[in-house]
PDB file of C-alpha atoms in Angstrom:
ATOM      1  CA  MET A   8      33.904 177.378 124.904  1.00 97.00           C
ATOM      2  CA  LYS A   9      32.382 179.705 127.452  1.00 98.00           C
ATOM      3  CA  LEU A  10      34.561 181.319 130.133  1.00 98.00           C
ATOM      4  CA  THR A  11      33.168 183.214 133.125  1.00 98.00           C
ATOM      5  CA  VAL A  12      35.423 185.237 135.426  1.00 98.00           C
ATOM      6  CA  LEU A  13      34.505 184.263 138.994  1.00 98.00           C
ATOM      7  CA  VAL A  14      37.330 186.197 140.660  1.00 98.00           C
ATOM      8  CA  ASP A  15      39.605 189.027 139.617  1.00 98.00           C
ATOM      9  CA  ASN A  16      41.072 192.090 141.320  1.00 98.00           C
ATOM     10  CA  ASN A  17      38.247 194.064 139.674  1.00 97.00           C
ATOM     11  CA  THR A  18      34.507 193.648 139.346  1.00 97.00           C
ATOM     12  CA  LEU A  19      32.392 194.778 136.426  1.00 96.00           C
ATOM     13  CA  ILE A  20      30.078 197.746 136.927  1.00 94.00           C
ATOM     14  CA  ASP A  21      26.484 196.889 137.951  1.00 91.00           C
ATOM     15  CA  GLN A  22      27.294 193.209 138.562  1.00 89.00           C
ATOM     16  CA  TYR A  23      27.445 193.598 142.383  1.00 94.00           C
ATOM     17  CA  LEU A  24      29.982 190.817 142.803  1.00 98.00           C
ATOM     18  CA  LEU A  25      32.999 190.604 145.093  1.00 98.00           C
ATOM     19  CA  GLY A  26      36.619 191.039 144.051  1.00 97.00           C
ATOM     20  CA  GLU A  27      39.982 190.133 145.565  1.00 98.00           C
ATOM     21  CA  PRO A  28      43.582 190.114 144.263  1.00 98.00           C
ATOM     22  CA  ALA A  29      43.260 186.598 142.903  1.00 98.00           C
ATOM     23  CA  VAL A  30      42.034 184.539 139.936  1.00 98.00           C
ATOM     24  CA  SER A  31      39.277 182.003 139.290  1.00 98.00           C
ATOM     25  CA  TYR A  32      37.555 181.162 135.992  1.00 98.00           C
ATOM     26  CA  TYR A  33      34.672 178.783 135.266  1.00 98.00           C
ATOM     27  CA  ILE A  34      35.109 177.253 131.808  1.00 98.00           C
ATOM     28  CA  GLU A  35      32.538 175.211 129.892  1.00 98.00           C
ATOM     29  CA  ASP A  36      33.649 173.114 126.916  1.00 97.00           C
ATOM     30  CA  GLU A  37      31.028 170.682 125.667  1.00 95.00           C
ATOM     31  CA  ASP A  38      30.288 168.378 128.641  1.00 96.00           C
ATOM     32  CA  GLU A  39      33.285 169.480 130.700  1.00 98.00           C
ATOM     33  CA  LYS A  40      32.914 172.069 133.472  1.00 98.00           C
ATOM     34  CA  ILE A  41      36.383 173.290 134.423  1.00 98.00           C
ATOM     35  CA  LEU A  42      37.403 175.440 137.383  1.00 98.00           C
ATOM     36  CA  PHE A  43      40.688 177.204 136.612  1.00 98.00           C
ATOM     37  CA  ASP A  44      42.169 178.358 139.929  1.00 98.00           C
ATOM     38  CA  THR A  45      40.161 178.957 143.095  1.00 98.00           C
ATOM     39  CA  GLY A  46      41.172 182.440 144.191  1.00 98.00           C
ATOM     40  CA  TYR A  47      42.391 183.279 147.682  1.00 98.00           C
ATOM     41  CA  SER A  48      39.198 182.769 149.717  1.00 98.00           C
ATOM     42  CA  ASP A  49      35.561 181.750 149.283  1.00 98.00           C
ATOM     43  CA  VAL A  50      34.824 184.788 147.095  1.00 98.00           C
ATOM     44  CA  PHE A  51      34.622 182.613 143.963  1.00 98.00           C
ATOM     45  CA  ILE A  52      31.896 180.506 145.581  1.00 98.00           C
ATOM     46  CA  HIS A  53      29.886 183.611 146.515  1.00 98.00           C
ATOM     47  CA  ASN A  54      30.196 184.994 142.989  1.00 98.00           C
ATOM     48  CA  ALA A  55      29.348 181.655 141.353  1.00 98.00           C
ATOM     49  CA  LYS A  56      26.088 181.532 143.318  1.00 98.00           C
ATOM     50  CA  LYS A  57      25.241 185.115 142.321  1.00 97.00           C
ATOM     51  CA  LEU A  58      25.933 184.175 138.679  1.00 98.00           C
ATOM     52  CA  HIS A  59      23.754 181.032 138.990  1.00 98.00           C
ATOM     53  CA  ILE A  60      26.740 178.747 138.357  1.00 98.00           C
ATOM     54  CA  ASN A  61      26.486 175.447 140.230  1.00 98.00           C
ATOM     55  CA  LEU A  62      29.988 174.440 141.298  1.00 98.00           C
ATOM     56  CA  ALA A  63      28.674 170.950 142.051  1.00 98.00           C
ATOM     57  CA  ASP A  64      28.770 170.457 138.265  1.00 98.00           C
ATOM     58  CA  ILE A  65      32.563 170.824 138.078  1.00 98.00           C
ATOM     59  CA  THR A  66      34.278 167.905 136.346  1.00 98.00           C
ATOM     60  CA  LYS A  67      37.865 169.248 136.316  1.00 98.00           C
ATOM     61  CA  ILE A  68      39.971 171.644 138.410  1.00 98.00           C
ATOM     62  CA  VAL A  69      43.236 173.165 137.174  1.00 98.00           C
ATOM     63  CA  PHE A  70      45.818 175.059 139.205  1.00 98.00           C
ATOM     64  CA  SER A  71      47.851 177.536 137.180  1.00 98.00           C
ATOM     65  CA  HIS A  72      50.545 177.434 139.908  1.00 98.00           C
ATOM     66  CA  GLY A  73      50.872 176.960 143.640  1.00 98.00           C
ATOM     67  CA  HIS A  74      50.580 180.502 145.027  1.00 98.00           C
ATOM     68  CA  ASN A  75      47.774 180.955 147.527  1.00 98.00           C
ATOM     69  CA  ASP A  76      45.950 183.663 145.545  1.00 98.00           C
ATOM     70  CA  HIS A  77      45.234 180.894 143.016  1.00 98.00           C
ATOM     71  CA  THR A  78      44.797 177.869 145.309  1.00 98.00           C
ATOM     72  CA  GLY A  79      43.571 179.200 148.671  1.00 98.00           C
ATOM     73  CA  GLY A  80      39.891 178.836 147.838  1.00 98.00           C
ATOM     74  CA  PHE A  81      40.219 175.078 147.371  1.00 98.00           C
ATOM     75  CA  HIS A  82      39.727 174.567 151.118  1.00 96.00           C
ATOM     76  CA  PHE A  83      36.317 176.258 150.973  1.00 98.00           C
ATOM     77  CA  LEU A  84      35.353 174.296 147.864  1.00 98.00           C
ATOM     78  CA  ARG A  85      36.304 171.029 149.561  1.00 98.00           C
ATOM     79  CA  ASP A  86      34.238 171.896 152.631  1.00 97.00           C
ATOM     80  CA  GLN A  87      31.089 172.783 150.675  1.00 97.00           C
ATOM     81  CA  TYR A  88      31.102 170.351 147.730  1.00 98.00           C
ATOM     82  CA  ASP A  89      31.742 166.665 147.069  1.00 97.00           C
ATOM     83  CA  LEU A  90      34.819 166.557 144.825  1.00 98.00           C
ATOM     84  CA  SER A  91      35.239 162.789 144.741  1.00 97.00           C
ATOM     85  CA  HIS A  92      34.284 162.687 141.043  1.00 97.00           C
ATOM     86  CA  VAL A  93      36.517 165.627 140.070  1.00 98.00           C
ATOM     87  CA  GLU A  94      39.964 165.373 138.445  1.00 98.00           C
ATOM     88  CA  LEU A  95      42.525 168.016 139.469  1.00 98.00           C
ATOM     89  CA  PHE A  96      45.465 168.870 137.182  1.00 98.00           C
ATOM     90  CA  ALA A  97      48.635 170.534 138.446  1.00 98.00           C
ATOM     91  CA  HIS A  98      52.398 170.710 138.026  1.00 98.00           C
ATOM     92  CA  PRO A  99      54.164 168.722 140.804  1.00 97.00           C
ATOM     93  CA  ASP A 100      55.787 171.865 142.274  1.00 97.00           C
ATOM     94  CA  VAL A 101      52.337 173.213 143.163  1.00 98.00           C
ATOM     95  CA  PHE A 102      52.496 171.123 146.336  1.00 97.00           C
ATOM     96  CA  LYS A 103      55.930 172.268 147.526  1.00 96.00           C
ATOM     97  CA  LEU A 104      56.183 174.715 150.409  1.00 95.00           C
ATOM     98  CA  LYS A 105      56.680 178.282 149.143  1.00 97.00           C
ATOM     99  CA  ILE A 106      57.975 181.019 151.446  1.00 96.00           C
ATOM    100  CA  GLU A 107      58.428 184.758 150.867  1.00 96.00           C
ATOM    101  CA  SER A 108      59.596 187.166 153.581  1.00 94.00           C
ATOM    102  CA  GLY A 109      58.926 184.469 156.165  1.00 91.00           C
ATOM    103  CA  GLU A 110      55.319 183.980 155.051  1.00 95.00           C
ATOM    104  CA  ASN A 111      53.829 180.848 153.502  1.00 96.00           C
ATOM    105  CA  ILE A 112      52.508 181.953 150.098  1.00 97.00           C
ATOM    106  CA  GLY A 113      51.887 178.455 148.739  1.00 97.00           C
ATOM    107  CA  PHE A 114      49.227 175.765 148.776  1.00 97.00           C
ATOM    108  CA  SER A 115      48.879 174.221 152.230  1.00 89.00           C
ATOM    109  CA  LEU A 116      47.777 170.703 151.249  1.00 95.00           C
ATOM    110  CA  THR A 117      50.034 167.822 150.197  1.00 94.00           C
ATOM    111  CA  GLU A 118      49.639 165.671 147.100  1.00 95.00           C
ATOM    112  CA  ASN A 119      48.390 162.777 149.253  1.00 95.00           C
ATOM    113  CA  ALA A 120      45.810 164.956 150.988  1.00 96.00           C
ATOM    114  CA  VAL A 121      44.453 166.300 147.688  1.00 97.00           C
ATOM    115  CA  ASP A 122      44.380 162.827 146.131  1.00 96.00           C
ATOM    116  CA  LYS A 123      42.035 161.710 148.908  1.00 97.00           C
ATOM    117  CA  ILE A 124      39.663 164.585 148.132  1.00 98.00           C
ATOM    118  CA  CYS A 125      39.603 164.237 144.332  1.00 97.00           C
ATOM    119  CA  HIS A 126      41.454 162.431 141.528  1.00 98.00           C
ATOM    120  CA  LEU A 127      44.862 164.105 141.259  1.00 98.00           C
ATOM    121  CA  SER A 128      46.787 164.223 137.966  1.00 98.00           C
ATOM    122  CA  VAL A 129      50.266 165.680 138.463  1.00 98.00           C
ATOM    123  CA  THR A 130      52.207 166.373 135.267  1.00 98.00           C
ATOM    124  CA  LYS A 131      54.923 168.531 133.725  1.00 98.00           C
ATOM    125  CA  HIS A 132      53.730 167.626 130.236  1.00 98.00           C
ATOM    126  CA  PRO A 133      50.859 168.882 128.060  1.00 98.00           C
ATOM    127  CA  VAL A 134      47.630 166.932 128.497  1.00 98.00           C
ATOM    128  CA  PHE A 135      44.101 167.271 127.130  1.00 98.00           C
ATOM    129  CA  ILE A 136      41.584 168.030 129.879  1.00 97.00           C
ATOM    130  CA  SER A 137      38.673 168.245 127.416  1.00 97.00           C
ATOM    131  CA  ASN A 138      38.234 167.640 123.705  1.00 96.00           C
ATOM    132  CA  ASN A 139      39.470 171.152 122.937  1.00 98.00           C
ATOM    133  CA  ILE A 140      41.436 172.356 125.990  1.00 98.00           C
ATOM    134  CA  ILE A 141      45.027 171.472 126.857  1.00 98.00           C
ATOM    135  CA  PHE A 142      46.871 171.952 130.148  1.00 98.00           C
ATOM    136  CA  LEU A 143      50.345 173.004 129.011  1.00 98.00           C
ATOM    137  CA  GLY A 144      52.416 171.694 131.917  1.00 98.00           C
ATOM    138  CA  GLU A 145      55.902 173.153 132.386  1.00 98.00           C
ATOM    139  CA  ILE A 146      56.583 176.114 130.095  1.00 98.00           C
ATOM    140  CA  PRO A 147      60.013 176.344 128.383  1.00 98.00           C
ATOM    141  CA  ILE A 148      61.745 179.711 127.979  1.00 97.00           C
ATOM    142  CA  THR A 149      61.897 180.777 124.322  1.00 97.00           C
ATOM    143  CA  HIS A 150      62.253 184.561 124.736  1.00 97.00           C
ATOM    144  CA  SER A 151      65.317 185.921 126.519  1.00 96.00           C
ATOM    145  CA  PHE A 152      63.451 189.048 127.642  1.00 97.00           C
ATOM    146  CA  GLU A 153      61.181 186.765 129.670  1.00 97.00           C
ATOM    147  CA  ALA A 154      63.839 184.903 131.640  1.00 95.00           C
ATOM    148  CA  ARG A 155      62.465 183.544 134.898  1.00 95.00           C
ATOM    149  CA  THR A 156      63.065 185.485 138.109  1.00 94.00           C
ATOM    150  CA  PRO A 157      62.643 183.981 141.593  1.00 96.00           C
ATOM    151  CA  ILE A 158      59.727 184.774 143.882  1.00 97.00           C
ATOM    152  CA  GLY A 159      60.640 183.787 147.415  1.00 97.00           C
ATOM    153  CA  GLU A 160      61.967 180.316 148.143  1.00 97.00           C
ATOM    154  CA  GLN A 161      60.695 176.781 147.653  1.00 95.00           C
ATOM    155  CA  GLU A 162      61.338 173.784 149.875  1.00 92.00           C
ATOM    156  CA  ILE A 163      63.385 171.191 147.975  1.00 89.00           C
ATOM    157  CA  THR A 164      63.892 168.712 150.810  1.00 83.00           C
ATOM    158  CA  HIS A 165      62.975 168.962 154.483  1.00 81.00           C
ATOM    159  CA  SER A 166      64.207 172.340 155.783  1.00 80.00           C
ATOM    160  CA  CYS A 167      66.240 172.942 152.606  1.00 91.00           C
ATOM    161  CA  TYR A 168      65.089 175.925 150.550  1.00 92.00           C
ATOM    162  CA  LEU A 169      66.213 177.335 147.211  1.00 95.00           C
ATOM    163  CA  ASP A 170      65.065 180.318 145.132  1.00 97.00           C
ATOM    164  CA  ASP A 171      61.639 179.594 143.662  1.00 97.00           C
ATOM    165  CA  TYR A 172      61.551 180.231 139.917  1.00 98.00           C
ATOM    166  CA  VAL A 173      57.881 179.149 139.875  1.00 98.00           C
ATOM    167  CA  MET A 174      58.454 176.303 137.446  1.00 98.00           C
ATOM    168  CA  ASP A 175      54.905 175.196 138.236  1.00 98.00           C
ATOM    169  CA  ASP A 176      53.440 178.236 136.457  1.00 98.00           C
ATOM    170  CA  SER A 177      51.345 176.881 133.575  1.00 98.00           C
ATOM    171  CA  ALA A 178      48.285 177.772 131.493  1.00 98.00           C
ATOM    172  CA  LEU A 179      45.423 176.401 129.419  1.00 98.00           C
ATOM    173  CA  VAL A 180      44.964 176.677 125.672  1.00 98.00           C
ATOM    174  CA  TYR A 181      41.616 176.306 123.915  1.00 98.00           C
ATOM    175  CA  ARG A 182      42.027 174.993 120.381  1.00 98.00           C
ATOM    176  CA  CYS A 183      39.362 175.504 117.736  1.00 96.00           C
ATOM    177  CA  SER A 184      39.195 175.727 113.929  1.00 94.00           C
ATOM    178  CA  LYS A 185      39.843 179.499 114.063  1.00 95.00           C
ATOM    179  CA  GLY A 186      42.979 179.275 116.205  1.00 97.00           C
ATOM    180  CA  LEU A 187      44.050 179.320 119.858  1.00 98.00           C
ATOM    181  CA  PHE A 188      42.792 181.147 122.936  1.00 98.00           C
ATOM    182  CA  ILE A 189      45.200 181.229 125.879  1.00 98.00           C
ATOM    183  CA  ILE A 190      44.083 181.244 129.545  1.00 98.00           C
ATOM    184  CA  THR A 191      46.703 182.157 132.153  1.00 98.00           C
ATOM    185  CA  GLY A 192      46.921 182.689 135.892  1.00 98.00           C
ATOM    186  CA  CYS A 193      49.940 184.933 136.544  1.00 97.00           C
ATOM    187  CA  SER A 194      52.292 184.149 133.630  1.00 98.00           C
ATOM    188  CA  HIS A 195      55.357 183.865 135.865  1.00 98.00           C
ATOM    189  CA  SER A 196      56.727 181.820 132.938  1.00 98.00           C
ATOM    190  CA  GLY A 197      56.343 184.862 130.658  1.00 98.00           C
ATOM    191  CA  ILE A 198      53.204 185.521 128.655  1.00 98.00           C
ATOM    192  CA  CYS A 199      55.056 185.327 125.321  1.00 98.00           C
ATOM    193  CA  ASN A 200      56.774 182.073 126.373  1.00 98.00           C
ATOM    194  CA  ILE A 201      53.359 180.626 127.230  1.00 98.00           C
ATOM    195  CA  ILE A 202      51.814 181.657 123.926  1.00 98.00           C
ATOM    196  CA  GLU A 203      54.806 180.370 121.953  1.00 98.00           C
ATOM    197  CA  TYR A 204      54.659 176.991 123.705  1.00 98.00           C
ATOM    198  CA  ALA A 205      50.911 176.758 123.059  1.00 98.00           C
ATOM    199  CA  LYS A 206      51.605 177.330 119.364  1.00 98.00           C
ATOM    200  CA  ILE A 207      54.204 174.547 119.383  1.00 98.00           C
ATOM    201  CA  VAL A 208      51.998 172.085 121.285  1.00 98.00           C
ATOM    202  CA  CYS A 209      48.974 172.775 119.071  1.00 98.00           C
ATOM    203  CA  LYS A 210      50.993 173.043 115.835  1.00 97.00           C
ATOM    204  CA  THR A 211      49.418 176.298 114.718  1.00 96.00           C
ATOM    205  CA  GLU A 212      50.545 179.919 114.459  1.00 96.00           C
ATOM    206  CA  THR A 213      47.095 181.488 114.801  1.00 98.00           C
ATOM    207  CA  VAL A 214      46.345 182.970 118.225  1.00 98.00           C
ATOM    208  CA  LEU A 215      42.913 184.522 118.691  1.00 98.00           C
ATOM    209  CA  GLY A 216      43.392 185.981 122.133  1.00 98.00           C
ATOM    210  CA  VAL A 217      44.637 185.777 125.711  1.00 98.00           C
ATOM    211  CA  ILE A 218      43.044 186.279 129.118  1.00 98.00           C
ATOM    212  CA  GLY A 219      44.826 186.358 132.455  1.00 98.00           C
ATOM    213  CA  GLY A 220      47.606 187.895 134.441  1.00 98.00           C
ATOM    214  CA  PHE A 221      50.706 188.878 132.456  1.00 98.00           C
ATOM    215  CA  HIS A 222      52.791 189.643 135.595  1.00 97.00           C
ATOM    216  CA  LEU A 223      53.771 193.026 134.198  1.00 98.00           C
ATOM    217  CA  PHE A 224      53.956 196.100 136.411  1.00 97.00           C
ATOM    218  CA  GLN A 225      56.518 198.443 134.847  1.00 97.00           C
ATOM    219  CA  THR A 226      56.840 200.049 131.439  1.00 97.00           C
ATOM    220  CA  GLY A 227      60.150 199.643 129.644  1.00 97.00           C
ATOM    221  CA  THR A 228      62.018 197.254 127.363  1.00 97.00           C
ATOM    222  CA  ARG A 229      60.271 194.046 128.422  1.00 98.00           C
ATOM    223  CA  LEU A 230      56.838 195.563 127.927  1.00 98.00           C
ATOM    224  CA  GLU A 231      57.853 196.983 124.543  1.00 98.00           C
ATOM    225  CA  GLN A 232      59.021 193.545 123.405  1.00 98.00           C
ATOM    226  CA  THR A 233      55.830 191.969 124.740  1.00 98.00           C
ATOM    227  CA  ILE A 234      53.639 194.423 122.830  1.00 98.00           C
ATOM    228  CA  GLN A 235      55.699 193.842 119.687  1.00 98.00           C
ATOM    229  CA  TYR A 236      55.163 190.099 120.105  1.00 98.00           C
ATOM    230  CA  PHE A 237      51.397 190.637 120.314  1.00 98.00           C
ATOM    231  CA  LEU A 238      51.526 192.763 117.164  1.00 98.00           C
ATOM    232  CA  ASP A 239      53.776 190.340 115.267  1.00 98.00           C
ATOM    233  CA  ASN A 240      51.409 187.479 116.078  1.00 98.00           C
ATOM    234  CA  ASN A 241      48.290 189.505 115.235  1.00 97.00           C
ATOM    235  CA  ILE A 242      46.738 188.819 118.652  1.00 97.00           C
ATOM    236  CA  LYS A 243      43.692 191.086 118.688  1.00 93.00           C
ATOM    237  CA  GLU A 244      41.669 189.878 121.692  1.00 98.00           C
ATOM    238  CA  LEU A 245      43.646 190.815 124.814  1.00 98.00           C
ATOM    239  CA  TYR A 246      42.174 190.552 128.319  1.00 98.00           C
ATOM    240  CA  PRO A 247      44.994 191.507 130.731  1.00 98.00           C
ATOM    241  CA  CYS A 248      43.969 191.324 134.389  1.00 98.00           C
ATOM    242  CA  HIS A 249      45.007 190.385 137.939  1.00 98.00           C
ATOM    243  CA  CYS A 250      48.781 191.058 137.987  1.00 97.00           C
ATOM    244  CA  VAL A 251      48.929 193.789 135.330  1.00 98.00           C
ATOM    245  CA  SER A 252      49.313 197.392 136.490  1.00 98.00           C
ATOM    246  CA  PHE A 253      47.171 200.250 135.206  1.00 97.00           C
ATOM    247  CA  LYS A 254      50.101 201.940 133.479  1.00 98.00           C
ATOM    248  CA  VAL A 255      51.003 198.703 131.684  1.00 98.00           C
ATOM    249  CA  LYS A 256      47.401 198.270 130.532  1.00 98.00           C
ATOM    250  CA  ALA A 257      47.383 201.884 129.356  1.00 98.00           C
ATOM    251  CA  GLU A 258      50.596 201.395 127.404  1.00 98.00           C
ATOM    252  CA  ILE A 259      49.313 198.218 125.733  1.00 98.00           C
ATOM    253  CA  ASN A 260      45.988 199.891 124.945  1.00 98.00           C
ATOM    254  CA  SER A 261      47.768 202.796 123.238  1.00 97.00           C
ATOM    255  CA  ARG A 262      49.159 200.330 120.689  1.00 96.00           C
ATOM    256  CA  LEU A 263      46.645 197.497 120.732  1.00 96.00           C
ATOM    257  CA  PRO A 264      43.145 197.892 122.217  1.00 96.00           C
ATOM    258  CA  ILE A 265      42.461 195.712 125.252  1.00 98.00           C
ATOM    259  CA  HIS A 266      39.271 194.507 126.923  1.00 98.00           C
ATOM    260  CA  GLU A 267      38.190 195.354 130.458  1.00 97.00           C
ATOM    261  CA  VAL A 268      38.175 192.357 132.808  1.00 98.00           C
ATOM    262  CA  GLY A 269      36.381 191.867 136.109  1.00 98.00           C
ATOM    263  CA  ALA A 270      34.331 189.349 138.048  1.00 98.00           C
ATOM    264  CA  GLY A 271      31.208 188.632 136.024  1.00 98.00           C
ATOM    265  CA  LEU A 272      32.800 188.894 132.585  1.00 98.00           C
ATOM    266  CA  THR A 273      31.793 186.143 130.145  1.00 98.00           C
ATOM    267  CA  ILE A 274      33.684 185.264 126.978  1.00 98.00           C
ATOM    268  CA  THR A 275      32.271 182.871 124.387  1.00 98.00           C
ATOM    269  CA  ILE A 276      34.379 181.512 121.539  1.00 95.00           C
TER     270      ILE A 276
END
């Protein structure tokens, strides 16, 4: 598997790419070319061209969840590329209206609209999207210190809104003979919950590494328990990015060295 960061909050030095507070990864696994999230704007398309990545080759698209910093770029992709041959995987809640402080922070297209653009596969359950990569679907809570907290509200029925616990937050797991590599968007489900579910789905305890947002901003008990989980599971390759604060990265790095992440980074496993 080869993963290239198309969009992150940061850019790598001397790459001369654009950054934005969003996520998009281009993943190659054998014949599959997978776009994981599409960022907030057309920045991922600009960076892909600079990196000589042809987005016309995409065979699969995956949304980690429905927030617009992970789905907003889809509109630009649709306008510039033919996606009729592409299969898009997402949790069903990705397409529900999401509001925070009166602002729409969700994906603005309906299931029917997306299904006319590409082949839509909506699921809450784990599913293989390549020979070695699994979309995890809905993530169960296994660690009490990572209980879900609401972010804004989600439309349940017309004009009826309830707290949004971001049940659509999912992840990918790459499975190889050496173990698992986890790929997340924001980890609203809890990074340890995601890793634990990947271990259950793949029936292995060996986790090689993790890249993505951990949705951690403050030091304290939750971070301490998260770091201890990384140590207990001997997870050595950590690539925290997007929604991880500097002080959290610094605290993790003091106990377990982490890798720098930015647009232009390539990881090969």
